[in-house]
PDB file of C-alpha atoms in Angstrom:
ATOM      1  CA  MET A  28     -28.187 -13.014  -9.925  1.00  0.00           C
ATOM      2  CA  ILE A  29     -26.347 -14.670  -7.035  1.00  0.00           C
ATOM      3  CA  ILE A  30     -23.846 -16.250  -9.414  1.00  0.00           C
ATOM      4  CA  GLN A  31     -23.081 -12.854 -11.037  1.00  0.00           C
ATOM      5  CA  GLY A  32     -22.541 -11.340  -7.600  1.00  0.00           C
ATOM      6  CA  PHE A  33     -20.231 -14.173  -6.608  1.00  0.00           C
ATOM      7  CA  ILE A  34     -18.247 -13.833  -9.837  1.00  0.00           C
ATOM      8  CA  ALA A  35     -17.869 -10.083  -9.237  1.00  0.00           C
ATOM      9  CA  PHE A  36     -16.772 -10.767  -5.638  1.00  0.00           C
ATOM     10  CA  VAL A  37     -14.144 -13.290  -6.715  1.00  0.00           C
ATOM     11  CA  SER A  38     -12.956 -11.034  -9.542  1.00  0.00           C
ATOM     12  CA  TYR A  39     -12.490  -7.983  -7.325  1.00  0.00           C
ATOM     13  CA  LEU A  40     -10.968  -9.964  -4.452  1.00  0.00           C
ATOM     14  CA  ALA A  41      -8.520 -11.808  -6.699  1.00  0.00           C
ATOM     15  CA  GLY A  42      -7.652  -8.607  -8.533  1.00  0.00           C
ATOM     16  CA  ALA A  43      -7.113  -6.709  -5.293  1.00  0.00           C
ATOM     17  CA  LEU A  44      -4.923  -9.461  -3.833  1.00  0.00           C
ATOM     18  CA  CYS A  45      -2.822  -9.551  -7.000  1.00  0.00           C
ATOM     19  CA  LEU A  46      -2.461  -5.765  -6.959  1.00  0.00           C
ATOM     20  CA  LEU A  47      -1.464  -5.893  -3.290  1.00  0.00           C
ATOM     21  CA  GLY A  48       1.169  -8.514  -4.078  1.00  0.00           C
ATOM     22  CA  VAL A  49       2.557  -6.413  -6.928  1.00  0.00           C
ATOM     23  CA  PHE A  50       2.589  -3.324  -4.692  1.00  0.00           C
ATOM     24  CA  VAL A  51       4.445  -5.094  -1.877  1.00  0.00           C
ATOM     25  CA  ALA A  52       6.994  -6.538  -4.312  1.00  0.00           C
ATOM     26  CA  ALA A  53       7.568  -3.100  -5.866  1.00  0.00           C
ATOM     27  CA  TYR A  54       7.697  -1.341  -2.488  1.00  0.00           C
ATOM     28  CA  VAL A  55      10.300  -3.679  -1.003  1.00  0.00           C
ATOM     29  CA  HIS A  56      12.306  -3.284  -4.210  1.00  0.00           C
ATOM     30  CA  LEU A  57      12.132   0.531  -3.921  1.00  0.00           C
ATOM     31  CA  THR A  58      13.400   0.711  -0.362  1.00  0.00           C
ATOM     32  CA  PRO A  59      17.147   0.593   0.158  1.00  0.00           C
ATOM     33  CA  TYR A  60      16.933  -2.200   2.718  1.00  0.00           C
ATOM     34  CA  LYS A  61      15.532  -5.730   2.820  1.00  0.00           C
ATOM     35  CA  GLU A  62      12.244  -5.485   4.751  1.00  0.00           C
ATOM     36  CA  PHE A  63      11.554  -9.182   5.076  1.00  0.00           C
ATOM     37  CA  THR A  64      15.096  -9.956   6.220  1.00  0.00           C
ATOM     38  CA  LEU A  65      14.940  -7.163   8.790  1.00  0.00           C
ATOM     39  CA  ILE A  66      11.504  -8.264   9.958  1.00  0.00           C
ATOM     40  CA  LYS A  67      12.732 -11.850  10.305  1.00  0.00           C
ATOM     41  CA  GLN A  68      15.563 -10.481  12.469  1.00  0.00           C
ATOM     42  CA  GLY A  69      13.016  -8.734  14.703  1.00  0.00           C
ATOM     43  CA  ASN A  70      13.328  -5.184  13.346  1.00  0.00           C
ATOM     44  CA  ILE A  71      10.082  -3.616  14.557  1.00  0.00           C
ATOM     45  CA  ALA A  72      10.702  -0.346  12.694  1.00  0.00           C
ATOM     46  CA  ALA A  73      10.837  -2.169   9.348  1.00  0.00           C
ATOM     47  CA  ALA A  74       7.665  -4.090  10.177  1.00  0.00           C
ATOM     48  CA  ILE A  75       5.818  -0.917  11.169  1.00  0.00           C
ATOM     49  CA  THR A  76       6.933   0.907   8.026  1.00  0.00           C
ATOM     50  CA  LEU A  77       5.878  -1.929   5.739  1.00  0.00           C
ATOM     51  CA  ALA A  78       2.557  -2.271   7.581  1.00  0.00           C
ATOM     52  CA  GLY A  79       1.908   1.461   7.143  1.00  0.00           C
ATOM     53  CA  ALA A  80       2.639   1.258   3.424  1.00  0.00           C
ATOM     54  CA  VAL A  81       0.352  -1.766   3.029  1.00  0.00           C
ATOM     55  CA  LEU A  82      -2.482  -0.018   4.880  1.00  0.00           C
ATOM     56  CA  GLY A  83      -1.830   3.184   2.938  1.00  0.00           C
ATOM     57  CA  PHE A  84      -2.252   1.168  -0.249  1.00  0.00           C
ATOM     58  CA  VAL A  85      -5.211  -0.961   0.831  1.00  0.00           C
ATOM     59  CA  PHE A  86      -7.477   1.858   2.088  1.00  0.00           C
ATOM     60  CA  PRO A  87      -7.642   3.552  -1.340  1.00  0.00           C
ATOM     61  CA  LEU A  88      -7.818   0.179  -3.056  1.00  0.00           C
ATOM     62  CA  ALA A  89     -10.900  -0.655  -0.988  1.00  0.00           C
ATOM     63  CA  SER A  90     -12.355   2.745  -1.805  1.00  0.00           C
ATOM     64  CA  SER A  91     -11.738   2.181  -5.504  1.00  0.00           C
ATOM     65  CA  ILE A  92     -13.555  -1.154  -5.344  1.00  0.00           C
ATOM     66  CA  TYR A  93     -16.516   0.596  -3.746  1.00  0.00           C
ATOM     67  CA  PHE A  94     -16.636   3.642  -6.034  1.00  0.00           C
ATOM     68  CA  THR A  95     -15.457   2.432  -9.423  1.00  0.00           C
ATOM     69  CA  GLN A  96     -17.448   0.621 -12.042  1.00  0.00           C
ATOM     70  CA  SER A  97     -14.884  -1.817 -13.428  1.00  0.00           C
ATOM     71  CA  LEU A  98     -11.772  -3.812 -12.687  1.00  0.00           C
ATOM     72  CA  SER A  99      -9.791  -1.595 -15.054  1.00  0.00           C
ATOM     73  CA  GLU A 100     -10.739   1.498 -13.024  1.00  0.00           C
ATOM     74  CA  MET A 101      -9.724  -0.309  -9.849  1.00  0.00           C
ATOM     75  CA  CYS A 102      -6.351  -1.099 -11.454  1.00  0.00           C
ATOM     76  CA  LEU A 103      -5.868   2.520 -12.507  1.00  0.00           C
ATOM     77  CA  TRP A 104      -6.515   3.737  -8.966  1.00  0.00           C
ATOM     78  CA  ALA A 105      -4.140   1.073  -7.645  1.00  0.00           C
ATOM     79  CA  VAL A 106      -1.363   2.488  -9.856  1.00  0.00           C
ATOM     80  CA  ILE A 107      -2.114   6.022  -8.651  1.00  0.00           C
ATOM     81  CA  THR A 108      -2.234   4.844  -5.036  1.00  0.00           C
ATOM     82  CA  ALA A 109       1.064   2.991  -5.365  1.00  0.00           C
ATOM     83  CA  GLY A 110       2.617   6.134  -6.816  1.00  0.00           C
ATOM     84  CA  VAL A 111       1.439   8.141  -3.819  1.00  0.00           C
ATOM     85  CA  GLN A 112       2.922   5.564  -1.435  1.00  0.00           C
ATOM     86  CA  PHE A 113       6.236   5.595  -3.302  1.00  0.00           C
ATOM     87  CA  MET A 114       6.294   9.406  -3.123  1.00  0.00           C
ATOM     88  CA  VAL A 115       5.716   9.304   0.637  1.00  0.00           C
ATOM     89  CA  PHE A 116       8.691   7.016   1.052  1.00  0.00           C
ATOM     90  CA  ILE A 117      10.881   9.088  -1.276  1.00  0.00           C
ATOM     91  CA  VAL A 118      10.031  12.280   0.608  1.00  0.00           C
ATOM     92  CA  LEU A 119      10.851  10.580   3.924  1.00  0.00           C
ATOM     93  CA  ARG A 120      13.813   8.631   2.538  1.00  0.00           C
ATOM     94  CA  LYS A 121      16.164  10.182   5.108  1.00  0.00           C
ATOM     95  CA  GLN A 122      14.459   7.971   7.681  1.00  0.00           C
ATOM     96  CA  ALA A 123      15.590   4.809   5.846  1.00  0.00           C
ATOM     97  CA  ARG A 124      18.894   4.413   7.695  1.00  0.00           C
ATOM     98  CA  GLU A 125      17.068   4.900  10.977  1.00  0.00           C
ATOM     99  CA  ILE A 126      14.507   2.255  10.046  1.00  0.00           C
ATOM    100  CA  GLU A 127      17.209  -0.163   9.007  1.00  0.00           C
ATOM    101  CA  SER A 128      18.932   0.298  12.359  1.00  0.00           C
ATOM    102  CA  GLY A 129      15.648  -0.410  14.167  1.00  0.00           C
ATOM    103  CA  ASN A 130      14.592   3.106  15.179  1.00  0.00           C
ATOM    104  CA  VAL A 131      10.901   2.579  15.965  1.00  0.00           C
ATOM    105  CA  ALA A 132      10.196   6.316  16.041  1.00  0.00           C
ATOM    106  CA  ALA A 133      11.395   6.642  12.442  1.00  0.00           C
ATOM    107  CA  GLY A 134       9.320   3.616  11.435  1.00  0.00           C
ATOM    108  CA  LEU A 135       6.210   5.045  13.067  1.00  0.00           C
ATOM    109  CA  THR A 136       6.757   8.400  11.374  1.00  0.00           C
ATOM    110  CA  VAL A 137       6.971   6.861   7.900  1.00  0.00           C
ATOM    111  CA  ALA A 138       4.032   4.541   8.651  1.00  0.00           C
ATOM    112  CA  ALA A 139       1.873   7.411   9.920  1.00  0.00           C
ATOM    113  CA  PHE A 140       2.484   9.466   6.779  1.00  0.00           C
ATOM    114  CA  SER A 141       1.852   6.405   4.597  1.00  0.00           C
ATOM    115  CA  VAL A 142      -1.485   5.712   6.286  1.00  0.00           C
ATOM    116  CA  ALA A 143      -2.448   9.407   6.276  1.00  0.00           C
ATOM    117  CA  ALA A 144      -1.695   9.668   2.550  1.00  0.00           C
ATOM    118  CA  GLY A 145      -3.668   6.463   1.966  1.00  0.00           C
ATOM    119  CA  ILE A 146      -6.709   7.722   3.855  1.00  0.00           C
ATOM    120  CA  LEU A 147      -6.654  11.044   1.996  1.00  0.00           C
ATOM    121  CA  ASN A 148      -6.245   9.154  -1.250  1.00  0.00           C
ATOM    122  CA  ALA A 149      -9.162   6.871  -0.365  1.00  0.00           C
ATOM    123  CA  VAL A 150     -11.609   9.672   0.401  1.00  0.00           C
ATOM    124  CA  SER A 151     -10.566  11.497  -2.755  1.00  0.00           C
ATOM    125  CA  ILE A 152     -11.824   8.628  -4.907  1.00  0.00           C
ATOM    126  CA  SER A 153     -15.464   9.116  -5.843  1.00  0.00           C
ATOM    127  CA  HIS A 154     -17.783   9.261  -8.804  1.00  0.00           C
TER     128      HIS A 154
END
């Protein structure tokens, strides 16, 4: 019984970390600027925006782990969640130049909508 629980834990954790990695790679590819380069240069707006997207993805991912019955369901919800996060960025794409130039207000705006969409997405996942 304990071994089965541990295997499930490792499976879901590893799966979630892989999905997070894929999401981050896709998200930074979608945006018109280089997040990690900007962050390395001290661009707080880029860091805030990326953090908001990550949180907006992880909240529903955690909810899907809690509510779903299989790894394949978790993966399906991860795809849906990533799509929602991409749509948030596309809708707010006009803020991209502001983020790239370091406008923290623009970064916070995009991050807030990303997290809000993620929370709404998370509570919408249920049996």
